[in-house]
Amino acid sequence: MASRIILNAFDMGCVTHQSPGLWRHPDNRADEYNTLGYWTNLAKLLERGKFDALFLADVVGIYDVYRDSAAPPILDAAQVPLINPILPITAMAAVTEHLGFGVTVALTYEQPYALARTFSTLDHLTNGRIGWNVVTSYLNSAATNLGLGQQIAHDTRYEIAEEFIDVTYKLWEGSWEDGAVKRDRESGVFTDPSLVHPIGHEGTHYSVPGIHLSEPSPQRTPVIFQAGTSGKGKVFGARHAEASFLNGNRPEITRKNVDAIRDATEAAGRPRDAVKVIVLVTIITAETDELAREKYADYLSYASSEGALALYGGWSGLDLSQFDPNEPLKYVDTDAARSALASFTISDPEREWTPLDIAEYLGIGGIGPVIVGSPGTVADELERWVEVADVDGFNIAYAVSPGSFEDIVDLVVPELQRRGRVWEDYPEGTLRERLSGAGPHLADTHPGAQYRGAYAGARSAADGSAGIPATPTTAAPTREGTAA
Ligand SMILES: Cc1cc2nc3c(=O)[nH]c(=O)nc-3n(C[C@H](O)[C@H](O)[C@H](O)COP(=O)(O)O)c2cc1C
């Protein structure tokens, strides 16, 4: 039987996500990104189309590498202005029942203790439909405004990420035992303190001695998404990701990265298919190939190469205004997203890219491919990606929003349903259950699972405020016996 294709919509809390200049198109409503109505309508539309999830990108800086200036992205609304994508999620959850939400948070600018609570909150309020896209960020402008002076070196960010995510697993998986929360009105015990444990984390970058603030949520740990395919990025993803998000412009080339992810996943002691691989695409569709091509030509007439180069400057760390526009680009290590640079240099030995080519290519859909055609043509091409690149699904960016998603829901999804490639209806369960086909919690082979029940019998909240056993409690708690 044909494998199921995972469909995510890809958006961001901004006017122009992957298609700079298109905000000017008369059909584009993405500039309503700062209204709740934009998000709730989008969520309802995606749920009507049985999408797995809405995947939300985020950065906490601006794209000021190109021309060494913030003016090009500001002029073109290239991922600025920008809102916090976490905040619309609960409103979207309120108008949907099944749609998942993957949200990007750069851990470089967070504290694990606080972020663990944010994700527990989201998991509770979405009833187990939340995923975290764990990124380390790539923008120097984020680092300078968040007190770091300048961006932490690329590989060091991943070392910090290892410790950060380990702390969050301890909080989500270990701190509160199953059954700790009693909600027992009769005995007056809401939570049994002896079943809540301080995690006692003392590491190189973080010190978190205490307990998790939130009670266990449906999934405990949110579904872990990851994006980044440098050497360090792959190792991190192979250990932690349950879904990995890739850029790639041709399936034959992307296959190498997918194989490398699956090899690394096995090497990390996890099943080869433990990480679902999702690739970025943009789909322009209409009833016929010809109408779709006309639509694409119309969209292209709004694309902005200045906006595209501004985005690429941020992603790659390279200011292409400094290069000969007709000279092929060469790979160099930068402190930005190395995979963004590799896509146009070393990834494809059969293709050289000049700055002019890159500006044109990125105009619609960013680094991912643009699939143009009738529903049949689009479905054929998606299936080719699945076969050739061995990917599990797609993060689908828009040219115009919600128009591009409406076209997909009304035209492409029915075709994929006919081919048995996407759901007729949602199966019950959490985002993790739908994605993995297994249970709501981390798989046993996942590194976070080691903390499940790991503190049972160890010092607990009943042993004094810091968890240091001043007055060990062994008896079942009563209202009187519980420290205030
Ligand atoms: C497809 C893709 C999507 C990404 N999305 C984001 C994002 O939304 N926000 C962010 O700060 N970083 C994002 N990143 C950056 C990565 O988290 C990572 O910091 C960066 O790619 C550097 O790692 P690498 O050199 O391993 O690619 C993305 C990377 C890729 C490849």
Coordinates of C-alpha atoms and ligand atoms in Angstrom, one line a residue:
M1 CA 0.0 0.0 0.0
A2 CA 1.2 3.5 -0.7
S3 CA 2.6 5.2 2.3
R4 CA 0.8 8.1 3.9
I5 CA 2.1 11.6 3.1
I6 CA 2.4 14.0 6.0
L7 CA 1.0 17.4 5.1
N8 CA 1.9 20.5 7.1
A9 CA 1.2 24.1 6.2
F10 CA 4.2 26.3 6.7
D11 CA 3.7 29.9 7.9
M12 CA 5.2 32.4 10.2
G13 CA 3.9 35.4 12.2
C14 CA 4.7 37.8 9.5
V15 CA 3.5 39.3 6.2
T16 CA 6.0 37.7 3.9
H17 CA 7.3 34.3 4.8
Q18 CA 8.9 32.5 1.8
S19 CA 7.7 34.6 -1.1
P20 CA 9.0 38.1 -0.8
G21 CA 7.1 40.8 -2.7
L22 CA 4.0 38.6 -3.0
W23 CA 2.3 40.6 -0.1
R24 CA 1.4 43.1 -2.9
H25 CA -0.7 40.5 -4.7
P26 CA -4.4 41.4 -4.6
D27 CA -5.3 37.9 -3.4
N28 CA -2.8 37.9 -0.5
R29 CA -4.3 38.3 3.0
A30 CA -1.0 37.4 4.8
D31 CA -0.8 41.0 5.9
E32 CA -3.7 40.2 8.3
Y33 CA -1.2 38.1 10.3
N34 CA -1.7 40.5 13.2
T35 CA -5.4 39.6 13.6
L36 CA -6.8 36.5 15.4
G37 CA -9.2 36.0 12.5
Y38 CA -6.3 35.3 10.0
W39 CA -5.1 32.5 12.3
T40 CA -8.4 31.0 13.3
N41 CA -9.6 30.9 9.6
L42 CA -6.4 29.3 8.5
A43 CA -6.6 26.7 11.2
K44 CA -10.2 25.8 10.3
L45 CA -9.2 25.6 6.6
L46 CA -6.3 23.3 7.3
E47 CA -8.5 21.1 9.4
R48 CA -11.0 20.9 6.6
G49 CA -8.2 19.7 4.4
K50 CA -7.1 17.1 7.0
F51 CA -3.6 18.6 7.3
D52 CA -1.4 17.1 10.0
A53 CA -0.2 20.4 11.4
L54 CA 0.4 24.0 11.0
F55 CA 4.2 24.5 11.3
L56 CA 5.2 27.9 12.4
A57 CA 8.7 29.3 11.8
D58 CA 10.1 32.0 13.9
V59 CA 13.2 34.1 14.3
V60 CA 14.0 36.7 16.9
G61 CA 16.0 39.1 14.8
I62 CA 15.9 40.8 11.4
Y63 CA 17.6 40.0 8.1
D64 CA 20.2 42.8 8.1
V65 CA 23.1 40.9 6.5
Y66 CA 22.3 41.8 2.9
R67 CA 23.7 45.3 2.0
D68 CA 24.6 45.4 5.7
S69 CA 21.3 47.0 6.3
A70 CA 17.9 46.5 7.9
A71 CA 16.2 48.6 5.1
P72 CA 15.7 45.9 2.4
P73 CA 13.7 43.5 4.6
I74 CA 11.8 46.3 6.3
L75 CA 10.8 47.8 2.9
D76 CA 9.7 44.5 1.5
A77 CA 8.2 43.0 4.8
A78 CA 10.7 40.1 4.5
Q79 CA 9.9 38.3 7.8
V80 CA 9.5 41.7 9.5
P81 CA 7.2 43.0 11.0
L82 CA 6.9 39.8 13.1
I83 CA 4.7 38.6 15.9
N84 CA 5.3 35.9 18.4
P85 CA 3.8 32.7 16.8
I86 CA 3.1 31.0 20.1
L87 CA 0.4 33.4 21.1
P88 CA -2.2 32.6 18.3
I89 CA -1.9 28.9 18.9
T90 CA -4.5 28.6 21.7
A91 CA -7.0 30.6 19.7
M92 CA -6.5 28.2 16.8
A93 CA -6.8 25.2 19.1
A94 CA -10.1 26.5 20.3
V95 CA -11.6 26.4 16.8
T96 CA -10.2 23.0 15.8
E97 CA -10.1 19.5 17.2
H98 CA -7.4 17.6 15.4
L99 CA -5.0 20.0 13.7
G100 CA -1.5 19.9 15.2
F101 CA 0.8 22.8 15.8
G102 CA 4.5 22.8 15.4
V103 CA 6.1 26.0 16.7
T104 CA 9.7 27.1 16.4
V105 CA 11.5 28.4 19.5
A106 CA 15.2 29.1 19.4
L107 CA 16.6 27.7 22.6
T108 CA 19.6 30.0 22.5
Y109 CA 17.5 32.8 23.9
E110 CA 15.4 30.8 26.4
Q111 CA 15.8 29.1 29.8
P112 CA 14.8 25.5 29.9
Y113 CA 12.9 25.8 33.1
A114 CA 10.6 28.5 31.7
L115 CA 10.3 27.1 28.2
A116 CA 9.3 23.7 29.6
R117 CA 6.4 25.4 31.3
T118 CA 5.4 27.2 28.1
F119 CA 5.3 23.9 26.2
S120 CA 3.4 22.1 28.9
T121 CA 0.9 24.9 28.9
L122 CA 0.5 24.5 25.1
D123 CA 0.2 20.8 25.3
H124 CA -2.5 21.1 27.9
L125 CA -4.5 23.7 26.1
T126 CA -4.3 22.0 22.7
N127 CA -5.0 18.6 24.3
G128 CA -1.8 17.1 23.1
R129 CA -1.4 18.7 19.7
I130 CA 1.8 20.6 20.2
G131 CA 5.3 20.2 18.7
W132 CA 8.5 22.2 19.3
N133 CA 10.7 22.9 16.3
V134 CA 14.0 23.0 18.3
V135 CA 16.3 25.5 16.6
T136 CA 19.5 27.3 17.7
S137 CA 18.9 30.4 15.6
Y138 CA 21.1 31.8 12.9
L139 CA 20.7 35.6 13.0
N140 CA 23.4 37.8 14.6
S141 CA 20.8 40.5 14.9
A142 CA 19.0 38.2 17.4
A143 CA 22.1 37.7 19.5
T144 CA 23.0 41.3 19.7
N145 CA 19.6 42.3 20.9
L146 CA 19.3 39.5 23.4
G147 CA 22.4 40.4 25.3
L148 CA 24.9 38.0 23.8
G149 CA 26.9 40.7 21.9
Q150 CA 27.3 38.4 19.0
Q151 CA 26.0 35.1 17.9
I152 CA 27.4 32.0 19.7
A153 CA 29.6 29.9 17.3
H154 CA 27.6 27.4 15.2
D155 CA 28.9 24.2 16.8
T156 CA 28.8 25.6 20.3
R157 CA 25.1 26.4 19.9
Y158 CA 24.4 22.7 19.3
E159 CA 26.4 21.7 22.4
I160 CA 24.3 24.1 24.5
A161 CA 21.2 22.7 22.8
E162 CA 22.1 19.2 24.0
E163 CA 22.1 20.3 27.6
F164 CA 19.1 22.5 27.2
I165 CA 16.9 19.8 25.8
D166 CA 18.1 17.3 28.4
V167 CA 16.9 19.6 31.2
T168 CA 13.5 20.0 29.6
Y169 CA 13.2 16.2 29.3
K170 CA 14.0 15.9 33.0
L171 CA 11.2 18.4 33.8
W172 CA 8.6 16.9 31.4
E173 CA 9.3 13.2 31.8
G174 CA 10.7 12.8 35.3
S175 CA 9.7 15.5 37.7
W176 CA 6.1 14.6 38.1
E177 CA 5.3 10.9 38.4
D178 CA 2.2 9.4 36.9
G179 CA -0.5 9.6 39.5
A180 CA 1.0 12.5 41.4
V181 CA -2.0 14.7 40.8
K182 CA -4.9 13.4 42.9
R183 CA -7.5 16.2 42.6
D184 CA -9.0 14.6 45.7
R185 CA -11.5 17.0 47.2
E186 CA -12.2 14.6 50.1
S187 CA -8.7 14.3 51.5
G188 CA -7.7 17.8 50.4
V189 CA -4.8 16.5 48.4
F190 CA -4.5 18.1 45.1
T191 CA -1.0 16.7 44.3
D192 CA 1.0 14.2 46.4
P193 CA 4.3 16.0 47.0
S194 CA 6.2 12.7 47.4
L195 CA 5.6 12.0 43.8
V196 CA 6.9 15.3 42.5
H197 CA 10.7 15.5 42.3
P198 CA 13.3 18.2 42.0
I199 CA 15.5 17.4 39.0
G200 CA 18.7 18.6 40.6
H201 CA 20.3 19.6 37.3
E202 CA 23.7 21.2 37.6
G203 CA 25.4 21.5 34.3
T204 CA 27.8 23.6 32.2
H205 CA 25.2 26.0 31.0
Y206 CA 22.2 25.6 33.2
S207 CA 21.4 25.1 36.8
V208 CA 17.8 23.9 37.5
P209 CA 17.6 22.3 40.9
G210 CA 13.8 22.4 41.3
I211 CA 10.6 20.8 40.1
H212 CA 8.7 21.3 36.9
L213 CA 6.0 23.9 37.4
S214 CA 3.3 22.2 35.3
E215 CA 1.5 18.9 35.9
P216 CA 2.0 16.3 33.2
S217 CA 0.3 17.1 29.9
P218 CA -1.2 14.7 27.4
Q219 CA 2.1 14.1 25.6
R220 CA 4.4 15.3 28.4
T221 CA 7.2 16.1 26.0
P222 CA 6.0 18.0 22.9
V223 CA 6.7 16.3 19.6
I224 CA 10.3 17.2 18.8
F225 CA 10.8 18.8 15.4
Q226 CA 14.2 19.8 14.3
A227 CA 15.7 21.6 11.3
G228 CA 19.4 21.9 10.4
T229 CA 21.5 19.5 8.4
S230 CA 25.1 20.5 9.1
G231 CA 27.3 17.8 10.6
K232 CA 26.4 18.9 14.2
G233 CA 22.8 19.5 13.2
K234 CA 22.4 16.0 11.9
V235 CA 23.8 14.4 15.1
F236 CA 21.5 16.5 17.2
G237 CA 18.5 15.6 15.0
A238 CA 19.3 11.9 15.0
R239 CA 19.2 11.9 18.8
H240 CA 16.2 14.1 19.5
A241 CA 14.0 14.7 16.5
E242 CA 10.8 12.9 15.9
A243 CA 10.4 14.9 12.7
S244 CA 13.2 16.6 10.8
F245 CA 12.6 19.5 8.5
L246 CA 14.8 19.8 5.4
N247 CA 15.4 22.2 2.6
G248 CA 16.2 20.7 -0.8
N249 CA 15.7 21.8 -4.4
R250 CA 15.8 18.4 -6.1
P251 CA 14.7 15.0 -4.8
E252 CA 17.8 13.2 -6.1
I253 CA 20.0 15.5 -4.1
T254 CA 17.8 15.6 -1.0
R255 CA 18.0 11.8 -0.9
K256 CA 21.6 12.0 0.3
N257 CA 20.6 14.1 3.2
V258 CA 17.6 11.9 4.0
D259 CA 19.8 8.8 3.9
A260 CA 22.3 10.5 6.2
I261 CA 19.6 11.4 8.7
R262 CA 18.3 7.8 8.7
D263 CA 21.9 6.4 9.1
A264 CA 22.6 8.8 11.9
T265 CA 19.3 7.9 13.6
E266 CA 20.2 4.2 13.5
A267 CA 23.7 5.1 14.9
A268 CA 22.0 6.9 17.7
G269 CA 20.2 3.6 18.7
R270 CA 16.8 4.5 17.3
P271 CA 14.8 2.8 14.5
R272 CA 15.8 3.9 11.1
D273 CA 12.3 5.4 10.5
A274 CA 12.0 7.0 14.0
V275 CA 12.5 10.5 12.4
K276 CA 9.9 11.6 9.9
V277 CA 11.5 13.6 7.2
I278 CA 9.6 16.6 6.0
V279 CA 10.7 18.8 3.1
L280 CA 9.8 22.4 2.2
V281 CA 7.7 22.8 -1.0
T282 CA 5.4 25.5 -2.4
I283 CA 2.4 24.4 -4.5
I284 CA 0.7 26.5 -7.2
T285 CA -2.3 24.6 -8.5
A286 CA -5.4 25.2 -10.5
E287 CA -7.9 23.0 -12.4
T288 CA -5.5 22.5 -15.4
D289 CA -1.7 22.7 -15.9
E290 CA -2.2 25.7 -18.1
L291 CA -4.2 27.6 -15.6
A292 CA -1.7 26.7 -12.9
R293 CA 1.2 28.0 -15.1
E294 CA -0.7 31.3 -15.7
K295 CA -1.3 31.6 -11.9
Y296 CA 2.5 31.0 -11.3
A297 CA 3.4 33.6 -14.0
D298 CA 1.1 36.1 -12.3
Y299 CA 2.6 35.4 -8.9
L300 CA 6.1 35.7 -10.2
S301 CA 5.4 39.2 -11.5
Y302 CA 5.1 40.3 -7.9
A303 CA 8.3 38.6 -6.6
S304 CA 11.0 40.8 -5.2
S305 CA 14.6 39.9 -5.7
E306 CA 15.8 42.4 -3.1
G307 CA 13.5 40.8 -0.5
A308 CA 14.8 37.3 -1.6
L309 CA 18.4 38.4 -1.2
A310 CA 17.6 39.9 2.2
L311 CA 16.2 36.6 3.4
Y312 CA 19.0 34.6 1.9
G313 CA 21.6 36.9 3.7
G314 CA 20.0 36.0 7.0
W315 CA 19.8 32.3 6.3
S316 CA 23.2 31.9 4.8
G317 CA 25.1 34.6 6.7
L318 CA 26.4 35.9 3.3
D319 CA 25.8 39.3 1.9
L320 CA 25.4 38.5 -1.8
S321 CA 25.6 42.3 -2.7
Q322 CA 29.3 41.8 -2.1
F323 CA 29.6 39.1 -4.8
D324 CA 29.8 39.3 -8.6
P325 CA 26.1 38.6 -9.5
N326 CA 27.2 36.3 -12.3
E327 CA 30.0 34.4 -10.5
P328 CA 29.1 30.9 -9.1
L329 CA 28.8 30.9 -5.3
K330 CA 31.4 28.9 -3.3
Y331 CA 30.7 27.2 0.1
V332 CA 32.3 28.6 3.2
D333 CA 31.6 27.8 6.8
T334 CA 29.5 30.6 8.4
D335 CA 27.8 31.0 11.8
A336 CA 24.4 31.1 10.2
A337 CA 22.5 28.1 8.7
R338 CA 25.1 26.1 6.9
S339 CA 22.5 24.0 5.2
A340 CA 21.1 27.1 3.5
L341 CA 24.5 27.8 2.0
A342 CA 25.1 24.2 1.1
S343 CA 21.8 24.1 -0.9
F344 CA 23.3 26.4 -3.5
T345 CA 26.9 25.3 -3.4
I346 CA 28.1 21.8 -2.5
S347 CA 24.8 19.9 -2.3
D348 CA 24.4 19.5 -6.0
P349 CA 27.5 18.8 -8.0
E350 CA 25.6 19.1 -11.3
R351 CA 24.5 22.7 -10.7
E352 CA 26.3 26.0 -10.0
W353 CA 24.4 28.9 -8.7
T354 CA 25.2 32.6 -9.2
P355 CA 23.7 35.3 -6.9
L356 CA 21.4 36.2 -9.8
D357 CA 20.2 32.6 -10.1
I358 CA 19.6 32.5 -6.4
A359 CA 17.6 35.7 -6.3
E360 CA 15.4 34.4 -9.0
Y361 CA 15.0 31.0 -7.5
L362 CA 14.1 32.3 -4.1
G363 CA 11.4 34.7 -5.3
I364 CA 8.6 32.2 -4.6
G365 CA 8.9 29.5 -2.0
G366 CA 12.3 30.2 -0.5
I367 CA 14.9 27.4 -0.8
G368 CA 12.3 24.7 -1.5
P369 CA 11.0 23.7 -5.0
V370 CA 7.9 25.2 -6.5
I371 CA 5.5 22.6 -7.9
V372 CA 3.1 24.0 -10.5
G373 CA 0.3 22.2 -12.1
S374 CA -3.1 20.5 -12.0
P375 CA -4.0 18.4 -9.0
G376 CA -2.8 15.3 -10.9
T377 CA 0.5 16.9 -11.8
V378 CA 1.1 18.1 -8.3
A379 CA 0.2 14.7 -6.8
D380 CA 2.6 13.0 -9.2
E381 CA 5.4 15.3 -8.2
L382 CA 4.7 14.9 -4.5
E383 CA 4.8 11.1 -5.0
R384 CA 8.0 11.4 -6.9
W385 CA 9.6 13.3 -4.0
V386 CA 8.4 10.6 -1.6
E387 CA 9.8 7.8 -3.8
V388 CA 13.1 9.4 -4.9
A389 CA 14.0 11.4 -1.8
D390 CA 12.4 9.0 0.7
V391 CA 10.7 11.8 2.5
D392 CA 7.7 11.3 4.7
G393 CA 5.9 14.5 4.0
F394 CA 5.9 18.2 3.2
N395 CA 5.9 21.6 4.9
I396 CA 3.9 23.5 2.3
A397 CA 4.7 27.3 2.1
Y398 CA 2.3 29.7 0.4
A399 CA 2.6 32.1 -2.4
V400 CA -0.5 33.9 -1.3
S401 CA -2.3 33.1 2.0
P402 CA -4.8 31.7 2.5
G403 CA -5.3 31.3 -1.2
S404 CA -2.5 28.8 -1.8
F405 CA -3.8 26.7 1.0
E406 CA -7.4 26.9 -0.2
D407 CA -6.3 25.7 -3.6
I408 CA -4.5 22.7 -2.0
V409 CA -7.4 21.8 0.3
D410 CA -10.0 22.0 -2.6
L411 CA -7.9 20.5 -5.4
V412 CA -4.8 18.6 -4.3
V413 CA -6.0 16.9 -1.1
P414 CA -9.0 15.2 -2.8
E415 CA -6.6 13.9 -5.5
L416 CA -4.2 12.6 -2.8
Q417 CA -7.1 11.0 -0.9
R418 CA -8.2 9.2 -4.1
R419 CA -4.6 7.8 -4.3
G420 CA -4.8 6.7 -0.6
R421 CA -1.9 9.1 0.3
V422 CA -3.6 11.2 2.9
W423 CA -6.3 10.6 5.5
E424 CA -10.0 10.7 4.6
D425 CA -10.4 11.6 8.3
Y426 CA -8.3 12.2 11.3
P427 CA -7.5 9.2 13.6
E428 CA -8.1 10.0 17.2
G429 CA -5.2 10.9 19.5
T430 CA -2.4 13.4 20.1
L431 CA -0.1 14.9 17.5
R432 CA 2.5 12.3 18.4
E433 CA 0.1 9.4 18.0
R434 CA -1.0 10.6 14.6
L435 CA 2.6 11.2 13.4
S436 CA 4.2 8.0 14.8
G437 CA 1.3 5.6 14.8
A438 CA 2.4 4.8 18.4
G439 CA 1.5 6.1 21.8
P440 CA 1.2 9.7 23.1
H441 CA 4.5 9.6 24.9
L442 CA 8.1 9.5 23.7
A443 CA 9.2 6.2 22.2
D444 CA 11.3 4.0 24.6
T445 CA 14.3 4.4 22.3
H446 CA 14.2 8.2 22.5
P447 CA 16.8 9.8 24.9
G448 CA 14.1 11.7 26.8
A449 CA 12.4 8.4 27.8
Q450 CA 15.3 7.6 30.1
Y451 CA 13.8 10.1 32.6
R452 CA 10.4 8.5 32.7
G453 CA 10.0 7.4 36.3
A454 CA 13.7 8.0 36.9
Y455 CA 13.2 10.0 40.1
A456 CA 10.7 7.7 41.6
G457 CA 11.8 6.9 45.2
A458 CA 14.4 9.8 45.1
R459 CA 14.1 13.0 47.0
S460 CA 10.8 14.7 46.4
A461 CA 8.9 17.9 47.1
A462 CA 7.9 16.3 50.4
D463 CA 11.5 16.5 51.6
G464 CA 11.7 20.2 52.0
S465 CA 11.6 23.2 49.7
A466 CA 14.8 22.5 47.9
G467 CA 14.2 18.8 47.8
I468 CA 16.9 18.3 50.3
P469 CA 15.6 15.6 52.6
A470 CA 15.2 17.7 55.8
T471 CA 12.1 15.9 57.0
P472 CA 11.7 12.8 54.8
T473 CA 8.1 11.9 54.3
T474 CA 7.1 8.3 53.6
A475 CA 3.5 8.2 54.8
A476 CA 0.7 8.9 52.4
P477 CA 0.1 12.6 52.4
T478 CA -2.8 14.2 54.2
R479 CA -3.7 17.8 54.2
E480 CA -2.2 18.2 57.7
G481 CA 1.0 16.3 56.8
T482 CA 1.7 18.3 53.7
A483 CA 4.2 21.2 54.0
A484 CA 2.7 24.5 52.9
Ligands
LIG1 C1 14.3 23.9 6.8 C2 14.9 24.7 7.9 C3 14.0 25.5 8.7 C4 14.5 26.3 9.8 N1 13.7 27.1 10.4 C5 14.2 27.9 11.4 C6 13.3 28.8 12.1 O1 12.1 28.9 11.8 N2 13.9 29.6 13.0 C7 15.3 29.6 13.3 O2 15.7 30.4 14.1 N3 16.0 28.7 12.7 C8 15.5 27.9 11.7 N4 16.4 27.1 11.1 C9 17.8 27.1 11.5 C10 18.3 25.9 12.2 O3 17.7 25.7 13.4 C11 19.7 26.0 12.5 O4 20.0 27.0 13.5 C12 20.5 26.4 11.4 O5 19.9 25.7 10.3 C13 21.9 26.1 11.6 O6 22.1 24.7 11.6 P1 22.7 23.9 10.4 O7 23.9 24.6 10.1 O8 22.8 22.6 11.0 O9 21.7 24.0 9.3 C14 15.9 26.3 10.0 C15 16.7 25.5 9.3 C16 16.2 24.7 8.3 C17 17.2 23.9 7.5

